[in-house]
CSV table of C-alpha atoms and ligand atoms in Angstrom, one decimal:
chain,number,residue,atom,x,y,z
A,270,MET,CA,0.0,0.1,0.2
A,271,ARG,CA,0.9,3.7,-0.2
A,272,VAL,CA,1.1,4.9,3.2
A,273,LEU,CA,1.7,9.1,4.4
A,274,VAL,CA,2.6,8.5,8.0
A,275,THR,CA,2.2,11.9,9.4
A,276,GLY,CA,4.2,12.7,12.7
A,277,GLY,CA,6.7,9.7,11.3
A,278,ALA,CA,9.5,11.4,12.6
A,279,GLY,CA,8.5,11.4,16.2
A,280,TYR,CA,8.5,8.7,18.8
A,281,ILE,CA,5.6,5.8,17.9
A,282,GLY,CA,5.2,7.0,14.4
A,283,SER,CA,8.8,6.3,13.2
A,284,HIS,CA,8.9,3.0,14.5
A,285,THR,CA,5.5,2.5,13.1
A,286,ALA,CA,7.1,3.9,9.5
A,287,ARG,CA,10.0,1.2,9.8
A,288,VAL,CA,7.9,-1.5,10.1
A,289,LEU,CA,5.6,-0.6,6.9
A,290,ALA,CA,8.5,0.2,4.8
A,291,ASP,CA,10.2,-3.5,6.7
A,292,ARG,CA,6.7,-5.3,5.0
A,293,GLY,CA,7.5,-3.4,1.6
A,294,HIS,CA,4.6,-0.6,1.8
A,295,ASP,CA,5.7,2.3,-0.1
A,296,VAL,CA,6.3,4.9,2.6
A,297,LEU,CA,6.4,8.4,2.8
A,298,ILE,CA,6.8,10.5,5.9
A,299,TYR,CA,4.8,13.9,6.6
A,300,ASP,CA,6.2,15.9,9.7
A,301,SER,CA,6.8,19.5,10.2
A,302,LEU,CA,10.1,19.0,12.7
A,303,ALA,CA,9.0,21.2,14.9
A,304,ARG,CA,9.3,18.2,17.7
A,305,GLY,CA,10.3,15.0,15.6
A,306,HIS,CA,13.9,14.7,13.8
A,307,ARG,CA,14.9,14.2,10.7
A,308,ALA,CA,17.4,11.4,11.8
A,309,ALA,CA,14.6,9.7,13.1
A,310,ALA,CA,12.8,9.4,9.5
A,311,LEU,CA,15.8,8.9,8.1
A,312,ALA,CA,16.8,5.8,10.0
A,313,SER,CA,13.0,4.6,9.5
A,314,VAL,CA,12.6,5.1,6.1
A,315,GLY,CA,16.1,6.3,4.6
A,316,SER,CA,16.3,9.6,2.4
A,317,GLY,CA,14.2,11.0,-0.1
A,318,ARG,CA,11.1,9.9,1.9
A,319,LEU,CA,10.2,12.8,4.1
A,320,ILE,CA,8.1,16.0,3.3
A,321,GLU,CA,9.2,18.6,5.5
A,322,GLY,CA,5.4,20.3,6.5
A,323,ASP,CA,2.7,21.5,8.7
A,324,LEU,CA,-0.7,19.5,8.6
A,325,LEU,CA,-2.1,23.2,8.5
A,326,ASP,CA,-0.8,24.0,5.1
A,327,GLU,CA,-3.2,22.2,3.4
A,328,ASP,CA,-1.8,22.9,0.0
A,329,ARG,CA,1.2,21.6,0.8
A,330,LEU,CA,-0.4,18.2,2.0
A,331,ASP,CA,-2.5,18.0,-0.8
A,332,GLN,CA,0.5,18.3,-3.1
A,333,ALA,CA,2.4,15.4,-0.8
A,334,LEU,CA,-0.9,13.1,-1.4
A,335,LEU,CA,-1.3,13.6,-4.7
A,336,ALA,CA,2.3,13.7,-5.9
A,337,HIS,CA,2.7,9.8,-3.5
A,338,ARG,CA,-0.9,8.6,-4.7
A,339,THR,CA,-1.5,7.7,-1.6
A,340,GLU,CA,-4.0,5.3,-0.5
A,341,ALA,CA,-3.6,5.1,3.1
A,342,VAL,CA,-2.6,7.8,5.9
A,343,ILE,CA,-1.4,6.7,9.8
A,344,HIS,CA,-2.0,10.2,11.7
A,345,PHE,CA,0.8,10.5,14.7
A,346,ALA,CA,1.7,14.2,14.2
A,347,ALA,CA,-0.1,15.9,17.6
A,348,TYR,CA,1.8,17.4,20.6
A,349,ALA,CA,1.4,14.9,23.3
A,350,LEU,CA,2.6,17.1,26.8
A,351,VAL,CA,-0.2,17.2,29.2
A,352,GLY,CA,1.2,19.7,31.3
A,353,GLU,CA,2.1,22.0,28.3
A,354,SER,CA,-1.3,21.1,26.9
A,355,VAL,CA,-2.9,22.5,30.5
A,356,THR,CA,-1.2,25.9,29.9
A,357,GLN,CA,-1.2,26.5,26.5
A,358,PRO,CA,-4.7,25.0,25.1
A,359,GLY,CA,-5.0,27.1,22.2
A,360,LEU,CA,-1.1,25.6,20.7
A,361,TYR,CA,-3.0,21.7,21.4
A,362,TRP,CA,-6.6,22.8,20.3
A,363,ARG,CA,-5.0,24.0,17.2
A,364,ASN,CA,-1.9,21.8,16.2
A,365,ASN,CA,-3.9,18.5,17.2
A,366,VAL,CA,-7.6,19.2,16.3
A,367,GLY,CA,-6.7,21.8,13.5
A,368,GLY,CA,-4.4,19.4,12.2
A,369,THR,CA,-6.7,16.7,12.3
A,370,LEU,CA,-9.2,18.6,10.4
A,371,SER,CA,-6.7,20.1,8.1
A,372,LEU,CA,-5.8,16.4,6.8
A,373,LEU,CA,-9.4,15.1,6.8
A,374,ARG,CA,-10.4,18.3,4.3
A,375,CYS,CA,-6.9,16.8,2.2
A,376,ALA,CA,-8.3,13.0,3.2
A,377,LYS,CA,-11.8,13.7,1.4
A,378,ARG,CA,-9.8,15.8,-1.7
A,379,GLN,CA,-7.5,12.9,-2.5
A,380,LYS,CA,-9.9,10.3,-2.2
A,381,ILE,CA,-7.8,9.0,0.7
A,382,GLY,CA,-9.7,5.4,1.7
A,383,HIS,CA,-8.1,4.4,5.1
A,384,ILE,CA,-7.1,6.8,8.0
A,385,VAL,CA,-5.1,4.9,11.4
A,386,PHE,CA,-5.4,7.8,13.8
A,387,SER,CA,-2.6,7.8,17.2
A,388,SER,CA,-5.1,8.2,20.5
A,389,THR,CA,-4.4,7.6,23.9
A,390,CYS,CA,-6.2,6.1,26.8
A,391,ALA,CA,-6.1,9.7,28.3
A,392,VAL,CA,-9.7,9.8,27.0
A,393,TYR,CA,-11.1,8.0,29.7
A,394,GLY,CA,-9.7,10.8,32.0
A,395,GLU,CA,-9.3,9.3,35.5
A,396,PRO,CA,-11.0,5.6,35.7
A,397,SER,CA,-12.4,4.2,39.5
A,398,GLY,CA,-10.0,1.8,39.2
A,399,SER,CA,-11.6,-1.3,36.8
A,400,ASP,CA,-9.6,-1.8,34.0
A,401,LEU,CA,-10.2,0.1,31.3
A,402,VAL,CA,-12.0,-0.9,28.1
A,403,GLU,CA,-13.5,0.6,25.1
A,404,SER,CA,-16.9,1.1,26.4
A,405,CYS,CA,-15.8,2.9,29.6
A,406,GLN,CA,-16.8,6.4,30.4
A,407,LEU,CA,-14.9,8.7,28.0
A,408,ALA,CA,-13.7,11.7,30.4
A,409,PRO,CA,-10.3,13.3,29.4
A,410,VAL,CA,-9.1,15.7,32.4
A,411,ASN,CA,-6.7,17.9,30.5
A,412,PRO,CA,-6.7,19.7,27.5
A,413,TYR,CA,-4.2,16.8,25.9
A,414,GLY,CA,-7.1,14.1,26.4
A,415,GLU,CA,-9.6,16.6,24.7
A,416,THR,CA,-8.2,17.4,22.0
A,417,LYS,CA,-7.3,13.5,21.3
A,418,LEU,CA,-11.5,12.6,21.5
A,419,ALA,CA,-12.3,15.4,19.6
A,420,SER,CA,-10.1,14.5,16.8
A,421,GLU,CA,-11.9,10.7,17.2
A,422,TRP,CA,-15.0,12.2,17.2
A,423,ALA,CA,-14.1,14.4,14.0
A,424,LEU,CA,-12.9,11.5,12.4
A,425,ALA,CA,-15.9,8.9,12.9
A,426,ALA,CA,-18.2,11.4,11.8
A,427,HIS,CA,-15.7,11.5,8.4
A,428,ALA,CA,-16.0,7.9,8.2
A,429,ARG,CA,-19.8,8.2,8.3
A,430,ALA,CA,-20.0,10.8,5.7
A,431,HIS,CA,-17.6,10.2,3.4
A,432,GLY,CA,-16.9,6.1,3.5
A,433,MET,CA,-13.7,6.7,4.9
A,434,GLY,CA,-12.4,3.5,7.2
A,435,VAL,CA,-11.2,5.0,10.1
A,436,THR,CA,-8.9,3.3,13.3
A,437,ALA,CA,-8.3,4.9,16.5
A,438,LEU,CA,-5.6,3.3,18.2
A,439,ARG,CA,-5.6,4.3,22.0
A,440,TYR,CA,-2.2,3.7,23.5
A,441,PHE,CA,-1.5,3.1,27.2
A,442,ASN,CA,2.5,3.9,27.9
A,443,ALA,CA,4.2,3.6,25.0
A,444,ALA,CA,8.1,2.2,26.0
A,445,GLY,CA,10.7,0.4,24.6
A,446,ALA,CA,13.0,1.0,21.4
A,447,HIS,CA,13.9,-0.7,18.2
A,448,PRO,CA,15.3,-4.1,19.1
A,449,ASP,CA,18.5,-3.1,16.5
A,450,GLY,CA,18.9,0.4,18.3
A,451,SER,CA,18.6,2.3,15.5
A,452,LEU,CA,15.3,4.1,16.3
A,453,GLY,CA,14.7,4.9,20.1
A,454,GLU,CA,12.8,7.5,22.3
A,455,ASP,CA,13.7,11.0,22.2
A,456,HIS,CA,11.4,14.3,23.9
A,457,ASP,CA,12.4,17.2,25.0
A,458,PRO,CA,12.1,18.0,27.6
A,459,GLU,CA,11.6,14.1,28.2
A,460,SER,CA,9.0,13.3,30.9
A,461,HIS,CA,8.2,9.5,30.8
A,462,LEU,CA,9.6,7.2,33.5
A,463,ILE,CA,11.7,4.9,32.0
A,464,PRO,CA,14.0,7.0,29.8
A,465,LEU,CA,14.4,9.1,33.5
A,466,ALA,CA,15.1,6.1,35.2
A,467,LEU,CA,17.6,5.3,32.5
A,468,ASP,CA,19.3,8.6,32.9
A,469,ALA,CA,19.8,8.6,36.4
A,470,VAL,CA,21.4,5.2,35.5
A,471,ALA,CA,23.8,6.8,32.9
A,472,PHE,CA,24.7,10.3,33.9
A,473,PRO,CA,25.9,11.6,37.0
A,474,ASN,CA,24.3,13.4,39.6
A,475,ARG,CA,20.4,12.9,37.9
A,476,GLN,CA,18.3,11.3,40.5
A,477,LEU,CA,14.9,10.5,39.2
A,478,LYS,CA,11.6,11.8,41.3
A,479,ILE,CA,9.0,9.1,42.3
A,480,PHE,CA,6.0,11.2,42.3
A,481,GLY,CA,4.0,10.1,45.1
A,482,LEU,CA,4.7,6.8,47.5
A,483,ASP,CA,1.1,7.2,49.0
A,484,TRP,CA,-1.0,5.8,46.4
A,485,PRO,CA,-3.7,3.5,47.0
A,486,THR,CA,-1.2,0.9,45.6
A,487,PRO,CA,0.5,-2.5,46.8
A,488,ASP,CA,4.0,-0.2,46.9
A,489,GLY,CA,2.4,3.0,47.1
A,490,THR,CA,3.6,3.9,43.9
A,491,CYS,CA,1.2,4.7,40.5
A,492,ILE,CA,0.3,1.4,38.0
A,493,ARG,CA,0.7,1.8,34.5
A,494,ASP,CA,0.3,-1.0,31.6
A,495,TYR,CA,3.5,-0.3,29.5
A,496,VAL,CA,3.2,-1.4,25.7
A,497,HIS,CA,6.4,-1.6,23.7
A,498,VAL,CA,6.7,0.5,20.7
A,499,MET,CA,7.6,-2.6,18.5
A,500,ASP,CA,3.8,-4.1,19.8
A,501,LEU,CA,2.5,-0.7,19.0
A,502,ALA,CA,4.1,-0.6,15.3
A,503,GLU,CA,2.2,-3.8,14.4
A,504,ALA,CA,-1.4,-2.9,15.4
A,505,HIS,CA,-0.8,0.0,13.0
A,506,VAL,CA,-0.4,-2.5,9.9
A,507,LEU,CA,-3.1,-4.5,11.3
A,508,ALA,CA,-5.5,-1.6,11.8
A,509,LEU,CA,-4.8,-0.7,8.2
A,510,SER,CA,-5.0,-4.3,6.9
A,511,THR,CA,-8.5,-4.8,8.7
A,512,SER,CA,-9.4,-1.5,8.0
A,513,LYS,CA,-13.4,-1.6,6.1
A,514,PRO,CA,-14.3,1.4,4.5
A,515,GLY,CA,-17.3,3.9,6.0
A,516,THR,CA,-16.3,2.5,9.5
A,517,PHE,CA,-14.9,3.9,12.9
A,518,ARG,CA,-13.8,2.2,15.2
A,519,ALA,CA,-11.8,2.7,18.7
A,520,ILE,CA,-9.2,0.0,20.2
A,521,ASN,CA,-7.5,-0.1,23.0
A,522,LEU,CA,-3.3,-1.2,22.8
A,523,GLY,CA,-2.5,-2.5,26.2
A,524,THR,CA,-1.0,-5.5,27.7
A,525,GLY,CA,-3.7,-6.1,30.4
A,526,THR,CA,-0.7,-6.1,32.8
A,527,GLY,CA,0.3,-3.1,35.0
A,528,ALA,CA,3.9,-2.6,36.4
A,529,SER,CA,4.2,0.2,39.2
A,530,VAL,CA,6.9,2.8,39.5
A,531,ARG,CA,9.0,0.8,42.1
A,532,GLU,CA,8.6,-2.4,39.8
A,533,VAL,CA,9.9,0.0,36.9
A,534,ILE,CA,12.9,1.1,38.7
A,535,ASP,CA,13.6,-2.4,40.0
A,536,MET,CA,13.4,-3.4,36.4
A,537,VAL,CA,15.8,-0.4,35.4
A,538,ALA,CA,18.3,-1.9,38.3
A,539,ARG,CA,18.4,-5.7,36.9
A,540,VAL,CA,18.6,-4.8,33.5
A,541,THR,CA,21.6,-2.0,34.0
A,542,GLY,CA,23.3,-3.9,36.8
A,543,LYS,CA,23.3,-0.4,38.4
A,544,PRO,CA,21.1,0.7,41.1
A,545,VAL,CA,18.4,3.6,39.8
A,546,PRO,CA,19.1,6.7,42.3
A,547,HIS,CA,15.8,8.6,43.4
A,548,ALA,CA,14.1,10.5,45.8
A,549,ALA,CA,10.7,10.5,47.0
A,550,ALA,CA,8.1,13.9,45.3
A,551,PRO,CA,4.6,14.9,45.8
A,552,ARG,CA,2.2,13.3,43.2
A,553,ARG,CA,2.2,15.1,39.7
A,554,PRO,CA,-0.9,17.1,38.9
A,555,GLY,CA,-3.1,15.0,36.8
A,556,ASP,CA,-1.7,11.5,37.6
A,557,PRO,CA,-4.2,8.8,38.1
A,558,CYS,CA,-3.3,6.2,40.2
A,559,ARG,CA,-3.7,3.1,38.1
A,560,LEU,CA,-4.4,2.8,34.3
A,561,VAL,CA,-4.4,-0.9,33.0
A,562,ALA,CA,-6.5,-1.8,29.6
A,563,GLY,CA,-8.7,-4.8,30.2
A,564,ALA,CA,-9.4,-7.3,27.3
A,565,GLY,CA,-10.7,-5.3,24.9
A,566,LEU,CA,-11.5,-5.1,21.2
A,567,ALA,CA,-7.5,-5.2,19.8
A,568,GLY,CA,-7.7,-9.3,19.9
A,569,PRO,CA,-10.8,-9.5,17.7
A,570,GLU,CA,-10.8,-6.6,15.5
A,571,LEU,CA,-6.9,-6.8,15.3
A,572,GLY,CA,-5.9,-9.9,15.7
A,573,TRP,CA,-3.2,-8.2,17.9
A,574,GLN,CA,-1.3,-9.9,20.4
A,575,PRO,CA,1.7,-8.3,22.6
A,576,LYS,CA,4.6,-10.3,21.5
A,577,HIS,CA,7.5,-7.7,23.1
A,578,SER,CA,5.8,-5.9,26.0
A,579,SER,CA,7.3,-7.9,28.8
A,580,LEU,CA,8.7,-5.1,31.5
A,581,GLU,CA,12.3,-6.7,31.0
A,582,THR,CA,12.4,-6.4,27.1
A,583,ILE,CA,11.2,-2.6,27.2
A,584,VAL,CA,13.2,-2.2,29.6
A,585,SER,CA,16.1,-3.9,27.7
A,586,THR,CA,15.5,-2.2,24.3
A,587,ALA,CA,15.2,1.4,25.7
A,588,TRP,CA,19.0,0.4,27.6
A,589,GLU,CA,20.4,-0.6,24.2
A,590,TRP,CA,19.1,2.3,22.8
A,591,ARG,CA,19.8,5.2,25.3
A,592,LYS,CA,23.8,3.2,25.4
A,593,LYS,CA,24.3,3.6,21.6
A,594,HIS,CA,22.2,7.4,21.4
A,595,PRO,CA,23.0,9.2,25.2
A,596,HIS,CA,22.0,12.4,23.6
A,597,GLY,CA,19.3,10.8,21.3
A,598,TYR,CA,19.2,11.9,18.1
A,599,ARG,CA,21.5,14.7,18.3
A,600,ALA,CA,24.7,12.7,19.2
B,221,LIG,N1,6.6,9.3,37.1
B,221,LIG,C1,7.5,9.1,37.8
B,221,LIG,N2,8.6,10.3,38.0
B,221,LIG,C2,8.7,10.7,36.6
B,221,LIG,C3,7.9,10.2,35.7
B,221,LIG,C4,6.5,9.4,36.1
B,221,LIG,O1,7.8,8.6,39.5
B,221,LIG,O2,9.9,11.5,36.6
B,221,LIG,C5,5.7,8.3,37.0
B,221,LIG,C6,3.7,9.0,37.1
B,221,LIG,O3,3.7,9.7,38.0
B,221,LIG,C7,3.2,8.0,36.5
B,221,LIG,C8,4.3,6.9,36.0
B,221,LIG,O4,5.3,7.5,36.3
B,221,LIG,O5,2.8,6.6,37.4
B,221,LIG,C9,4.4,6.7,34.3
B,221,LIG,O6,4.7,8.4,34.0
B,221,LIG,P1,4.9,8.7,32.5
B,221,LIG,O7,5.4,10.3,32.4
B,221,LIG,O8,5.9,8.1,31.7
B,221,LIG,O9,3.8,8.9,31.6
B,221,LIG,P2,1.9,8.8,31.6
B,221,LIG,O10,1.5,7.7,32.3
B,221,LIG,O11,2.1,10.2,32.3
B,221,LIG,O12,1.4,8.9,30.1
């Protein structure tokens, strides 16, 4: 298939673009490089396959879709920092929802048949404790989650009105790196637990802050469902191959197993062979206590099973990436 990947220079986008290209798809990345990395696009699909452009620039996007004769779009391009979305909601609504609306206008003009959308379990907000399935209440608690949910609604309406096949994939905690060490996680600023724990091991005078030791969990720290980025990438490929015209579906991507912050720290110490310098810190505003996927639609709809998402594989691949690229793509 000829697939255009918006945000393909980002973390999950670059891994997905690589898996698509490795399977023989004709992949073009469309990325503003505002937050993505040229080197990630290059490492995923090679040279000459990146169009630098903003989603809001509809002429440029139309041109890219037309020249490539795109059949399907995988749409990652979005800002994804929860704290920033609270202080700059306009930026998030403009970029995430405005960008999705631009893409939808172009997709309609260029008769794109299928879209896979990068969504998030943040659309559920702060659940009361049970494992999350797709029928749970949608109640995002920050503008980031709100813009992802609003984008889902726009996509669903377009699927019904214009016959596109659309799949929204709601990720739990993406983590890990490509097993060959060429692609990995590089955010600026970095806010995620696993890269910060690895940095605390790798660099002198770094310390991981644990955001709260008094949560109502067995060890007092928050619980998350960590999914390997290669498993997420695989789900996008399956979403394309099972997409049905005129249909919208939203599918959770989690493993069903939670790990606490302390369990992650213990695994980082085991994999690296070094203790993780850490200290207690207050709870981070907006953090839910526990987010774990229930048995949802990913199995029946996509035939998806996570294969690389043991905590050990996640931390080991992230550590290999960190060792090879201590300063991320800048090195
Ligand atoms: N966390 C932490 N210290 C950090 C970063 C994260 O204790 O420096 C905790 C955070 O409170 C959450 C978990 O680690 O419970 C995962 O956070 P992350 O930012 O990686 O992902 P999120 O769940 O917020 O999307």
